[in-house]
């Protein structure tokens, strides 16, 4: 799929949202996700309100139109701030410091006085109906192989509650994630190709991992904004997997190109002000199982003519996605229907429609040669609303080539409609907190204590003798500080990584230990004690893994260290080997091995004995 990005006027920018590893942003509650049963639940409805401009935001109005009920699950670690029953506390200073570090690493200018804002959110993910956010810095940059990409803004904001279930029109959220500090990095629309999107995203990820951020699934979220000439800005959410970044961007380009093509074919069509028409009576004796099953449950069939759209609903954007799919996604998002049927499909082969049914549909809707039609089968209210939405979307296509909107990234690189594009109307000042003042002294202190970038740390670890595999383990597990600490006790970098990370991971998996069991039985403090014994030559390197295995099975540290096979006194062994060499000089290593093993009778592993002998016998 060759695309000339310059020729099509491609523009793109990224938004990265990264959780910080501190307590919550506007209270002192821990930033820990819970898996146990909640202690209580509350139920709420959220109402939309006007922003600072006095207008209701389009995206907020859309969410409010869905009329959903929200249930929130809380714990003993949930406070009144998270329930929106108490004003927010002062901003978390640790989170602010990390945000300033990231700002400096990205060459940004800090706002020394800034206003904490409320961003209207009525999808239920915030109990208050808004998200608190504050601008920290602006006008930075990153260098890429294709030139500089500007950093527009860096914000500090609170994460949303996490959705854990749905029951009809009720959405269930858990409050453990609500309020976790997020840093948001927004680039300028300077990115000129799909590959550069990926390059910038990966670089920003390295910068973030250099600071104190959370790691693991769900701790970082990436959105990409894409537009082409004669198209519009589309924000794609859930843009996570680096392997899918280029494909997702390229497929969005193809989608916009096809929408521009369709607009060119229908832009002269008149908006007839059409409404959904009940076609249920046509299907009284239908052989179509989809329709038949819905009618048995009391469903209805509604349809509408789309003037001038003949042949366009089946127009393919790329493999598996057509304009008909686009319209279907709108019906699903706005009305909750399962999908739609349209005239560009194989109605007889796919749905078992009869010639008579097709003829009656066309007559009832007054479909002409250049027209298309759509049908929706569902509960009357949902079916009628879905057809209304499809009519509206078709009329939009007549007037606008590409409507600006927010879309959701799917695993195959395609996208689907999520909600309208939010505007400035959703923002207004936070009235419960004063202006945030960031002193130059704080900025100077942050500059003096900036962490090394990920690439610098990686190069340093390699220079210290770590293999690429061990470097990857230290960085991916975010255990650099622990590694440095243990290395001061026992100066063998690769062995320290094995004892700290590799073997505990392998053993925990084999023994099926929970995270809690692993943290208790194979903690860094326990591993430090074991390495201290190795440094004192009380146990050998080859005995450490067995000690860890004993610990994983529940033995105490003393019991595990006293395993004779690996745990004899190395100094005692060395003394005896030296004495034997003096008493019986000239023997080969294997001969000394037999004598030592006979004398110590299993106190030491054979490998340990041979390693000791080879120290003195060349």
Coordinates of C-alpha atoms in Angstrom, one line a residue:
X1 CA 0.0 0.0 0.0
X2 CA 2.1 2.9 -1.4
X3 CA 1.0 6.3 -0.3
X4 CA 2.5 9.6 -1.3
X5 CA 2.0 11.5 2.0
X6 CA 3.1 14.8 0.7
X7 CA 0.9 14.7 -2.4
X8 CA -2.3 14.0 -0.3
X9 CA -1.5 16.8 2.2
X10 CA -1.1 14.4 5.1
X11 CA -0.9 15.9 8.6
X12 CA -0.8 14.1 11.9
X13 CA -0.3 14.7 15.6
X14 CA -0.1 12.4 18.7
X15 CA -1.6 12.6 22.1
X16 CA 0.0 10.4 24.7
X17 CA -1.6 9.8 28.1
X18 CA 0.7 8.2 30.7
X19 CA -0.2 7.3 34.3
X20 CA 2.4 8.5 36.9
X21 CA 3.6 6.3 39.7
X22 CA 2.4 8.3 42.7
X23 CA -0.8 8.6 44.8
X24 CA -3.8 10.3 43.2
X25 CA -3.7 13.8 41.8
X26 CA -6.2 15.6 44.0
X27 CA -6.3 13.4 47.1
X28 CA -4.0 11.1 49.1
X29 CA -5.6 7.8 48.1
X30 CA -3.3 5.1 46.6
X31 CA -3.1 4.6 42.9
X32 CA -3.8 0.9 43.1
X33 CA -6.3 -1.1 40.9
X34 CA -8.3 -3.6 43.0
X35 CA -9.5 -7.0 41.9
X36 CA -11.4 -7.9 45.1
X37 CA -15.1 -7.4 45.6
X38 CA -16.1 -3.7 46.1
X39 CA -17.2 -2.5 49.5
X40 CA -20.1 -0.3 48.2
X41 CA -21.8 1.0 45.1
X42 CA -23.6 4.2 44.2
X43 CA -25.9 5.0 41.3
X44 CA -26.0 8.3 39.4
X45 CA -27.3 10.1 36.3
X46 CA -25.1 12.8 34.8
X47 CA -26.5 16.0 33.2
X48 CA -24.7 18.1 30.6
X49 CA -23.8 21.7 31.4
X50 CA -22.6 24.7 29.4
X51 CA -18.8 25.4 29.2
X52 CA -17.0 28.7 29.7
X53 CA -18.3 30.0 26.4
X54 CA -21.9 29.5 27.6
X55 CA -22.5 26.7 25.0
X56 CA -23.0 23.0 25.4
X57 CA -20.2 21.0 23.8
X58 CA -21.3 18.8 20.9
X59 CA -19.6 15.6 22.2
X60 CA -21.1 16.2 25.7
X61 CA -24.6 16.7 24.2
X62 CA -24.2 13.4 22.2
X63 CA -23.3 11.5 25.4
X64 CA -26.2 13.0 27.3
X65 CA -28.6 12.0 24.5
X66 CA -27.8 8.3 25.3
X67 CA -29.6 8.7 28.6
X68 CA -27.4 6.2 30.5
X69 CA -27.4 5.3 34.2
X70 CA -24.0 4.9 35.9
X71 CA -23.1 2.6 38.8
X72 CA -19.8 3.2 40.7
X73 CA -18.0 0.6 42.7
X74 CA -15.9 1.8 45.7
X75 CA -13.5 0.4 48.3
X76 CA -12.2 1.3 51.7
X77 CA -9.4 3.1 49.7
X78 CA -12.0 5.3 48.0
X79 CA -12.5 8.8 49.5
X80 CA -15.1 11.6 49.3
X81 CA -13.1 13.5 46.6
X82 CA -13.5 10.5 44.3
X83 CA -17.2 10.5 45.0
X84 CA -17.4 14.2 44.3
X85 CA -18.7 14.8 47.8
X86 CA -15.6 16.8 49.0
X87 CA -13.6 19.5 47.2
X88 CA -10.3 18.5 45.7
X89 CA -7.1 18.7 47.7
X90 CA -4.0 20.7 46.5
X91 CA -2.3 19.1 43.5
X92 CA 0.0 16.2 44.2
X93 CA 3.6 17.7 44.3
X94 CA 5.3 14.5 43.3
X95 CA 3.1 14.2 40.2
X96 CA 3.8 17.9 39.4
X97 CA 7.5 17.3 39.7
X98 CA 7.4 14.3 37.3
X99 CA 5.4 16.3 34.8
X100 CA 8.1 19.0 35.0
X101 CA 10.8 16.4 34.4
X102 CA 9.0 15.3 31.2
X103 CA 8.6 18.9 30.1
X104 CA 12.3 19.5 30.5
X105 CA 13.3 16.3 28.6
X106 CA 11.1 17.5 25.8
X107 CA 12.6 21.0 25.7
X108 CA 9.3 22.7 26.7
X109 CA 8.6 26.1 28.3
X110 CA 7.0 25.9 31.7
X111 CA 3.9 28.0 32.6
X112 CA 4.8 29.6 35.9
X113 CA 1.1 30.5 36.6
X114 CA -1.6 28.3 35.3
X115 CA -5.3 27.6 35.8
X116 CA -6.7 24.2 36.7
X117 CA -9.6 23.6 34.4
X118 CA -12.7 21.3 34.3
X119 CA -13.2 19.4 31.1
X120 CA -16.9 18.3 30.6
X121 CA -17.1 14.5 30.5
X122 CA -20.6 12.9 30.6
X123 CA -19.9 9.3 29.6
X124 CA -20.0 8.4 33.3
X125 CA -16.2 7.9 33.6
X126 CA -16.0 10.8 36.2
X127 CA -18.4 11.0 39.1
X128 CA -18.3 14.8 38.9
X129 CA -19.2 15.0 35.1
X130 CA -15.8 16.6 34.4
X131 CA -12.1 15.8 34.4
X132 CA -9.6 18.2 36.1
X133 CA -6.7 19.2 33.9
X134 CA -4.0 21.8 34.0
X135 CA -1.5 23.1 31.4
X136 CA 2.1 22.6 32.7
X137 CA 4.3 23.4 29.6
X138 CA 4.3 24.2 25.9
X139 CA 6.4 24.7 22.8
X140 CA 8.8 21.8 23.0
X141 CA 10.2 19.5 20.3
X142 CA 11.5 16.0 19.5
X143 CA 14.0 15.2 16.9
X144 CA 13.2 12.4 14.3
X145 CA 14.8 11.0 11.2
X146 CA 12.4 13.2 9.2
X147 CA 13.0 16.4 11.1
X148 CA 11.7 18.0 14.3
X149 CA 8.2 17.5 15.6
X150 CA 6.8 20.2 17.9
X151 CA 5.4 19.4 21.3
X152 CA 2.3 21.6 21.6
X153 CA 1.4 21.2 25.2
X154 CA 2.0 19.0 28.3
X155 CA -0.9 18.7 30.8
X156 CA -1.4 17.1 34.1
X157 CA -4.8 15.6 34.6
X158 CA -6.7 12.9 36.5
X159 CA -7.5 9.5 35.0
X160 CA -11.1 8.3 34.6
X161 CA -12.9 5.5 36.4
X162 CA -12.5 2.2 34.6
X163 CA -15.5 0.5 33.0
X164 CA -16.0 -3.0 34.3
X165 CA -19.4 -4.0 32.9
X166 CA -22.7 -3.1 31.2
X167 CA -26.2 -4.1 31.9
X168 CA -28.6 -2.8 29.3
X169 CA -28.5 1.0 29.5
X170 CA -26.5 0.9 32.7
X171 CA -22.7 1.2 32.7
X172 CA -20.7 0.0 35.7
X173 CA -17.5 1.8 36.7
X174 CA -14.8 1.1 39.4
X175 CA -13.4 4.1 41.2
X176 CA -9.9 2.7 41.9
X177 CA -8.5 4.3 38.7
X178 CA -10.4 7.6 39.0
X179 CA -7.9 10.4 40.0
X180 CA -4.6 8.6 39.1
X181 CA -2.3 11.3 37.8
X182 CA -1.9 11.3 34.0
X183 CA 0.6 13.4 32.0
X184 CA -0.8 14.3 28.6
X185 CA 1.7 15.1 25.8
X186 CA 0.2 16.6 22.6
X187 CA 2.4 17.1 19.6
X188 CA 1.9 19.7 16.8
X189 CA 0.5 18.3 13.6
X190 CA 4.0 18.2 12.2
X191 CA 4.1 14.4 11.5
X192 CA 4.3 13.8 7.8
X193 CA 4.0 10.0 7.4
X194 CA 2.7 6.9 9.1
X195 CA 6.2 5.7 9.9
X196 CA 7.0 9.0 11.5
X197 CA 3.9 8.6 13.7
X198 CA 5.4 5.3 15.0
X199 CA 8.8 6.8 15.4
X200 CA 7.5 9.7 17.5
X201 CA 5.3 7.5 19.6
X202 CA 8.2 5.1 20.4
X203 CA 10.5 8.0 21.3
X204 CA 8.0 9.6 23.6
X205 CA 7.5 6.2 25.3
X206 CA 11.3 6.1 26.0
X207 CA 11.2 9.6 27.5
X208 CA 8.3 8.6 29.7
X209 CA 9.9 5.4 30.9
X210 CA 12.9 7.4 32.0
X211 CA 10.7 9.0 34.6
X212 CA 8.6 7.6 37.5
X213 CA 5.6 6.3 35.6
X214 CA 3.5 3.3 35.9
X215 CA 4.2 0.3 33.7
X216 CA 2.0 -2.4 32.3
X217 CA -1.2 -2.9 30.4
X218 CA -3.5 0.1 30.4
X219 CA -1.0 2.5 32.0
X220 CA -0.3 4.4 28.7
X221 CA -2.9 5.3 26.1
X222 CA -2.1 6.9 22.7
X223 CA -4.4 8.8 20.4
X224 CA -3.5 9.9 16.9
X225 CA -5.0 12.8 14.9
X226 CA -5.0 12.4 11.1
X227 CA -6.1 14.6 8.2
X228 CA -5.5 14.9 4.4
X229 CA -6.2 17.6 1.9
X230 CA -10.0 18.2 1.5
X231 CA -10.5 15.8 4.5
X232 CA -10.9 16.7 8.2
X233 CA -9.2 16.1 11.5
X234 CA -10.0 12.6 12.8
X235 CA -9.0 11.6 16.3
X236 CA -8.3 7.9 16.7
X237 CA -8.5 6.5 20.2
X238 CA -7.1 3.3 21.6
X239 CA -4.1 3.5 19.3
X240 CA -1.9 1.2 21.4
X241 CA 0.1 -1.4 19.5
X242 CA 3.2 0.0 17.8
X243 CA 3.0 -2.8 15.2
X244 CA -0.4 -1.5 14.1
X245 CA 0.4 2.2 14.1
X246 CA 1.3 2.5 10.4
X247 CA -1.5 0.3 9.2
X248 CA -4.1 2.2 11.3
X249 CA -3.0 5.6 9.9
X250 CA -2.8 4.3 6.3
X251 CA -6.3 2.8 6.5
X252 CA -7.7 6.1 7.9
X253 CA -6.1 7.8 4.9
X254 CA -7.8 5.4 2.5
X255 CA -11.1 5.9 4.3
X256 CA -10.9 9.7 4.0
X257 CA -10.0 9.4 0.3
X258 CA -13.0 7.3 -0.4
X259 CA -15.3 9.7 1.6
X260 CA -14.0 12.6 -0.5
X261 CA -14.7 10.6 -3.7
X262 CA -18.3 9.8 -2.5
X263 CA -18.9 13.5 -1.6
X264 CA -17.9 14.4 -5.1
X265 CA -20.5 12.1 -6.5
X266 CA -23.4 13.2 -4.2
X267 CA -22.7 16.8 -3.4
X268 CA -25.4 18.1 -5.8
X269 CA -28.1 15.8 -4.3
X270 CA -31.0 17.6 -2.6
X271 CA -31.7 17.0 1.0
X272 CA -35.4 15.8 0.9
X273 CA -35.9 15.9 4.6
X274 CA -36.7 12.2 4.7
X275 CA -37.9 10.3 7.7
X276 CA -37.9 6.6 8.7
X277 CA -40.8 4.5 7.3
X278 CA -42.3 1.4 9.0
X279 CA -41.9 -1.5 6.6
X280 CA -42.8 -4.3 9.0
X281 CA -46.0 -5.3 7.1
X282 CA -43.9 -6.3 4.0
X283 CA -42.2 -9.0 6.0
X284 CA -45.3 -10.9 7.4
X285 CA -44.3 -14.1 5.6
X286 CA -40.6 -13.5 5.2
X287 CA -38.0 -16.3 4.9
X288 CA -35.3 -14.1 6.3
X289 CA -34.4 -15.5 9.7
X290 CA -32.9 -12.2 10.9
X291 CA -36.1 -10.4 10.3
X292 CA -38.3 -13.3 11.4
X293 CA -36.6 -13.7 14.8
X294 CA -36.8 -10.0 15.5
X295 CA -40.5 -9.8 14.6
X296 CA -41.3 -12.7 16.9
X297 CA -39.8 -10.7 19.8
X298 CA -42.0 -7.7 18.9
X299 CA -39.4 -5.9 16.7
X300 CA -40.1 -3.7 13.7
X301 CA -38.5 -3.0 10.3
X302 CA -37.8 0.6 9.5
X303 CA -36.3 1.9 6.3
X304 CA -35.4 5.0 4.4
X305 CA -34.4 6.0 0.9
X306 CA -31.0 7.6 0.3
X307 CA -31.3 9.7 -2.9
X308 CA -28.3 9.6 -5.2
X309 CA -26.4 6.9 -3.2
X310 CA -27.0 4.0 -5.6
X311 CA -23.9 1.8 -5.6
X312 CA -22.1 3.9 -3.0
X313 CA -23.0 1.9 0.1
X314 CA -21.0 -1.0 -1.2
X315 CA -18.0 1.1 -2.2
X316 CA -15.0 -0.4 -0.4
X317 CA -12.6 1.8 1.6
X318 CA -10.2 -1.1 2.1
X319 CA -10.7 -4.8 2.5
X320 CA -13.6 -5.6 4.8
X321 CA -14.8 -1.9 5.2
X322 CA -17.4 -0.2 3.0
X323 CA -19.5 3.0 3.2
X324 CA -22.4 0.8 4.3
X325 CA -20.2 -0.4 7.2
X326 CA -19.6 3.3 8.1
X327 CA -23.4 3.9 8.2
X328 CA -23.9 0.8 10.3
X329 CA -21.4 1.9 12.9
X330 CA -23.3 5.2 13.3
X331 CA -26.5 3.2 13.9
X332 CA -24.8 1.0 16.5
X333 CA -23.2 3.9 18.3
X334 CA -26.3 6.2 18.5
X335 CA -29.1 3.7 18.8
X336 CA -27.5 0.5 20.0
X337 CA -28.8 -1.6 17.1
X338 CA -26.9 -4.7 15.8
X339 CA -26.4 -3.3 12.3
X340 CA -28.3 -2.5 9.1
X341 CA -29.2 -4.0 5.8
X342 CA -28.7 -1.9 2.6
X343 CA -29.5 -2.1 -1.1
X344 CA -25.9 -2.7 -2.3
X345 CA -25.9 -6.1 -0.5
X346 CA -26.9 -9.4 -2.1
X347 CA -30.4 -9.3 -0.6
X348 CA -31.7 -12.5 -2.0
X349 CA -28.5 -14.6 -1.4
X350 CA -27.5 -13.2 1.9
X351 CA -30.9 -12.5 3.6
X352 CA -33.3 -14.7 1.6
X353 CA -35.4 -11.7 0.6
X354 CA -37.9 -12.5 -2.1
X355 CA -38.3 -10.5 -5.3
X356 CA -41.7 -9.4 -4.0
X357 CA -40.3 -8.1 -0.7
X358 CA -37.5 -6.2 -2.6
X359 CA -40.1 -4.7 -5.0
X360 CA -42.4 -3.7 -2.1
X361 CA -39.5 -2.0 -0.2
X362 CA -38.6 0.0 -3.3
X363 CA -42.2 1.0 -3.9
X364 CA -42.9 2.0 -0.3
X365 CA -39.7 4.1 -0.1
X366 CA -40.2 5.5 -3.7
X367 CA -36.7 4.3 -4.6
X368 CA -35.5 5.4 -8.1
X369 CA -32.6 4.1 -10.2
X370 CA -30.0 6.4 -8.7
X371 CA -31.1 5.8 -5.1
X372 CA -30.1 3.4 -2.3
X373 CA -32.1 2.3 0.7
X374 CA -31.3 1.1 4.2
X375 CA -33.3 -1.2 6.6
X376 CA -32.9 -1.6 10.4
X377 CA -34.6 -4.5 12.3
X378 CA -34.9 -4.0 16.0
X379 CA -37.1 -2.7 18.8
X380 CA -39.3 0.1 17.3
X381 CA -37.6 3.0 19.2
X382 CA -34.1 1.8 18.4
X383 CA -34.8 0.9 14.8
X384 CA -36.5 4.3 14.1
X385 CA -33.6 6.2 15.8
X386 CA -30.9 4.2 13.9
X387 CA -32.5 5.0 10.5
X388 CA -32.8 8.6 11.5
X389 CA -29.1 8.7 12.3
X390 CA -28.2 7.0 9.0
X391 CA -30.3 9.6 7.1
X392 CA -28.5 12.4 8.9
X393 CA -25.1 10.8 8.2
X394 CA -26.0 10.5 4.5
X395 CA -27.1 14.2 4.4
X396 CA -23.8 15.1 6.1
X397 CA -21.9 13.3 3.3
X398 CA -23.7 15.4 0.7
X399 CA -22.6 18.6 2.5
X400 CA -19.2 17.6 3.9
X401 CA -16.6 15.2 2.5
X402 CA -15.2 14.0 5.8
X403 CA -17.0 14.9 9.1
X404 CA -14.5 15.6 11.9
X405 CA -15.1 13.0 14.7
X406 CA -13.5 10.7 17.3
X407 CA -13.1 7.1 16.2
X408 CA -12.0 3.9 18.0
X409 CA -9.0 1.9 16.8
X410 CA -9.8 -1.8 16.2
X411 CA -7.2 -4.7 16.3
X412 CA -7.2 -5.1 12.5
X413 CA -6.1 -1.5 11.9
X414 CA -9.6 -0.3 11.0
X415 CA -11.6 2.2 13.0
X416 CA -15.2 2.9 13.9
X417 CA -17.3 5.9 15.0
X418 CA -17.0 6.7 18.7
X419 CA -18.4 10.2 19.2
X420 CA -18.4 13.7 17.7
X421 CA -15.3 15.7 18.0
X422 CA -15.3 17.8 21.2
X423 CA -14.7 21.5 21.1
X424 CA -13.7 24.4 23.3
X425 CA -17.1 24.5 24.9
X426 CA -16.3 21.6 27.2
X427 CA -13.7 23.6 29.2
X428 CA -14.3 25.9 32.2
X429 CA -12.2 26.9 35.3
X430 CA -11.9 24.8 38.4
X431 CA -13.5 26.9 41.1
X432 CA -12.4 24.9 44.1
X433 CA -8.7 25.4 43.7
X434 CA -6.5 28.5 43.4
X435 CA -4.2 29.2 40.5
X436 CA -1.3 26.8 40.3
X437 CA 2.1 28.6 40.7
X438 CA 5.2 26.9 39.6
X439 CA 8.3 28.6 41.0
X440 CA 11.6 29.0 39.1
X441 CA 13.4 27.4 42.1
X442 CA 11.3 24.2 41.6
X443 CA 12.1 24.3 37.8
X444 CA 15.8 24.8 38.5
X445 CA 15.8 21.9 41.0
X446 CA 14.1 19.6 38.5
X447 CA 16.7 20.5 35.9
X448 CA 19.5 19.6 38.3
X449 CA 18.0 16.2 39.0
X450 CA 16.8 15.1 35.5
X451 CA 16.8 11.3 35.0
X452 CA 18.9 9.8 32.2
X453 CA 17.0 9.1 29.0
X454 CA 16.1 5.5 28.3
X455 CA 18.8 5.2 25.5
X456 CA 21.5 6.6 27.8
X457 CA 20.6 4.1 30.5
X458 CA 20.6 1.2 28.0
X459 CA 24.1 2.2 26.7
X460 CA 25.4 2.5 30.3
X461 CA 24.1 -1.0 31.2
X462 CA 25.7 -2.5 28.1
X463 CA 29.0 -0.8 28.9
X464 CA 28.9 -2.4 32.3
X465 CA 28.9 -5.9 30.8
X466 CA 25.2 -6.8 30.7
X467 CA 24.1 -8.8 27.7
X468 CA 21.3 -7.4 25.5
X469 CA 18.8 -9.9 27.1
X470 CA 19.7 -8.8 30.6
X471 CA 19.5 -5.1 29.6
X472 CA 16.0 -5.7 28.3
X473 CA 15.0 -7.5 31.5
X474 CA 16.2 -4.7 33.8
X475 CA 14.4 -2.0 31.7
X476 CA 11.2 -3.8 30.9
X477 CA 10.7 -4.8 34.6
X478 CA 11.7 -1.2 35.7
X479 CA 14.2 -2.5 38.2
X480 CA 17.2 -0.3 37.6
X481 CA 17.4 1.0 41.1
X482 CA 17.2 -2.5 42.6
X483 CA 19.8 -3.7 40.2
X484 CA 22.2 -0.8 41.1
X485 CA 21.6 -1.5 44.8
X486 CA 22.4 -5.3 44.5
X487 CA 25.4 -4.7 42.3
X488 CA 27.0 -2.8 45.2
X489 CA 26.7 -6.1 47.2
X490 CA 27.9 -8.5 44.6
X491 CA 29.7 -7.2 41.5
X492 CA 28.6 -9.6 38.8
X493 CA 26.0 -7.7 36.7
X494 CA 24.6 -10.6 34.6
X495 CA 24.3 -12.9 37.6
X496 CA 22.6 -10.1 39.7
X497 CA 19.9 -9.7 36.9
X498 CA 19.3 -13.5 36.9
X499 CA 18.9 -13.6 40.7
X500 CA 16.8 -10.4 40.8
X501 CA 14.5 -10.9 37.8
X502 CA 15.0 -13.9 35.5
X503 CA 15.0 -16.7 38.0
X504 CA 12.2 -15.3 40.2
X505 CA 10.0 -14.9 37.1
X506 CA 10.7 -18.4 35.9
X507 CA 10.2 -19.9 39.4
X508 CA 7.0 -17.9 40.1
X509 CA 5.5 -19.1 36.8
X510 CA 6.4 -22.7 37.5
X511 CA 5.1 -22.6 41.1
X512 CA 2.0 -20.5 40.0
X513 CA 2.7 -17.9 42.6
X514 CA 0.4 -14.8 42.8
X515 CA 1.9 -11.4 42.6
X516 CA 1.5 -11.1 46.4
X517 CA 3.2 -14.4 47.1
X518 CA 6.1 -13.5 44.8
X519 CA 6.5 -10.2 46.5
X520 CA 6.6 -11.8 49.9
X521 CA 8.7 -14.9 49.2
X522 CA 11.1 -13.5 46.6
X523 CA 11.3 -9.9 47.7
X524 CA 14.3 -7.7 46.8
X525 CA 15.3 -7.7 50.5
X526 CA 15.4 -11.5 50.5
X527 CA 17.4 -11.6 47.3
X528 CA 19.8 -9.0 48.8
X529 CA 20.4 -11.4 51.8
X530 CA 21.1 -14.3 49.4
X531 CA 23.6 -12.2 47.4
X532 CA 25.3 -11.2 50.6
X533 CA 25.9 -14.9 51.4
X534 CA 27.3 -15.3 47.9
X535 CA 29.6 -12.3 48.4
X536 CA 30.8 -13.8 51.7
X537 CA 31.3 -17.2 50.0
X538 CA 28.8 -18.9 52.3
X539 CA 27.0 -20.2 49.2
X540 CA 28.0 -20.4 45.5
X541 CA 26.5 -18.7 42.5
X542 CA 25.3 -22.2 41.3
X543 CA 23.3 -22.7 44.5
X544 CA 21.3 -19.5 44.4
X545 CA 18.6 -20.8 42.0
X546 CA 17.8 -23.7 44.3
X547 CA 17.6 -21.4 47.3
X548 CA 15.0 -19.3 45.4
X549 CA 13.1 -22.5 44.5
X550 CA 12.9 -23.5 48.2
X551 CA 11.7 -20.0 49.1
X552 CA 9.0 -20.1 46.4
X553 CA 7.7 -23.3 47.9
X554 CA 7.3 -21.6 51.3
X555 CA 10.6 -22.4 53.2
X556 CA 12.0 -19.7 55.3
X557 CA 15.2 -18.0 54.3
X558 CA 17.3 -19.8 57.0
X559 CA 15.9 -23.2 55.9
X560 CA 16.6 -22.4 52.2
X561 CA 20.2 -21.3 52.9
X562 CA 20.9 -24.4 55.0
X563 CA 20.4 -26.8 52.1
X564 CA 23.6 -28.7 52.3
X565 CA 23.9 -29.7 48.7
X566 CA 24.4 -26.1 47.7
X567 CA 24.9 -24.4 51.0
X568 CA 28.1 -25.6 52.6
X569 CA 30.8 -23.2 53.6
X570 CA 32.7 -22.3 50.4
X571 CA 35.7 -21.1 52.4
X572 CA 35.9 -24.5 54.2
X573 CA 35.8 -26.2 50.8
X574 CA 38.6 -24.0 49.4
X575 CA 40.8 -24.6 52.4
X576 CA 40.4 -28.4 52.0
X577 CA 41.2 -28.3 48.3
X578 CA 44.4 -26.3 48.8
X579 CA 45.4 -28.7 51.5
X580 CA 44.8 -31.7 49.3
X581 CA 46.9 -30.1 46.5
X582 CA 49.8 -29.7 48.9
X583 CA 49.4 -33.2 50.2
X584 CA 49.0 -34.9 46.8
X585 CA 50.5 -32.6 44.2
X586 CA 50.4 -33.4 40.5
X587 CA 46.9 -35.0 40.2
X588 CA 44.5 -33.9 37.6
X589 CA 41.2 -32.0 38.4
X590 CA 39.0 -35.2 38.2
X591 CA 41.2 -37.0 40.7
X592 CA 41.0 -34.2 43.2
X593 CA 37.2 -34.1 42.5
X594 CA 36.8 -37.7 43.6
X595 CA 38.8 -37.2 46.8
X596 CA 36.9 -34.1 47.8
X597 CA 33.4 -35.6 47.1
X598 CA 34.3 -38.7 49.1
X599 CA 35.3 -36.5 52.0
X600 CA 32.4 -34.0 52.0
X601 CA 29.8 -36.7 51.2
X602 CA 27.2 -34.6 49.4
X603 CA 27.7 -31.3 51.3
X604 CA 28.5 -29.6 48.0
X605 CA 27.2 -29.9 44.5
X606 CA 29.7 -31.5 42.1
X607 CA 29.7 -28.4 39.9
X608 CA 30.6 -26.2 42.9
X609 CA 33.5 -28.5 43.8
X610 CA 34.9 -28.6 40.3
X611 CA 34.7 -24.8 40.0
X612 CA 36.7 -24.5 43.3
X613 CA 39.3 -27.0 42.2
X614 CA 39.8 -25.2 38.8
X615 CA 40.7 -22.1 40.7
X616 CA 43.8 -23.8 42.0
X617 CA 44.6 -26.5 39.4
X618 CA 45.5 -25.2 35.9

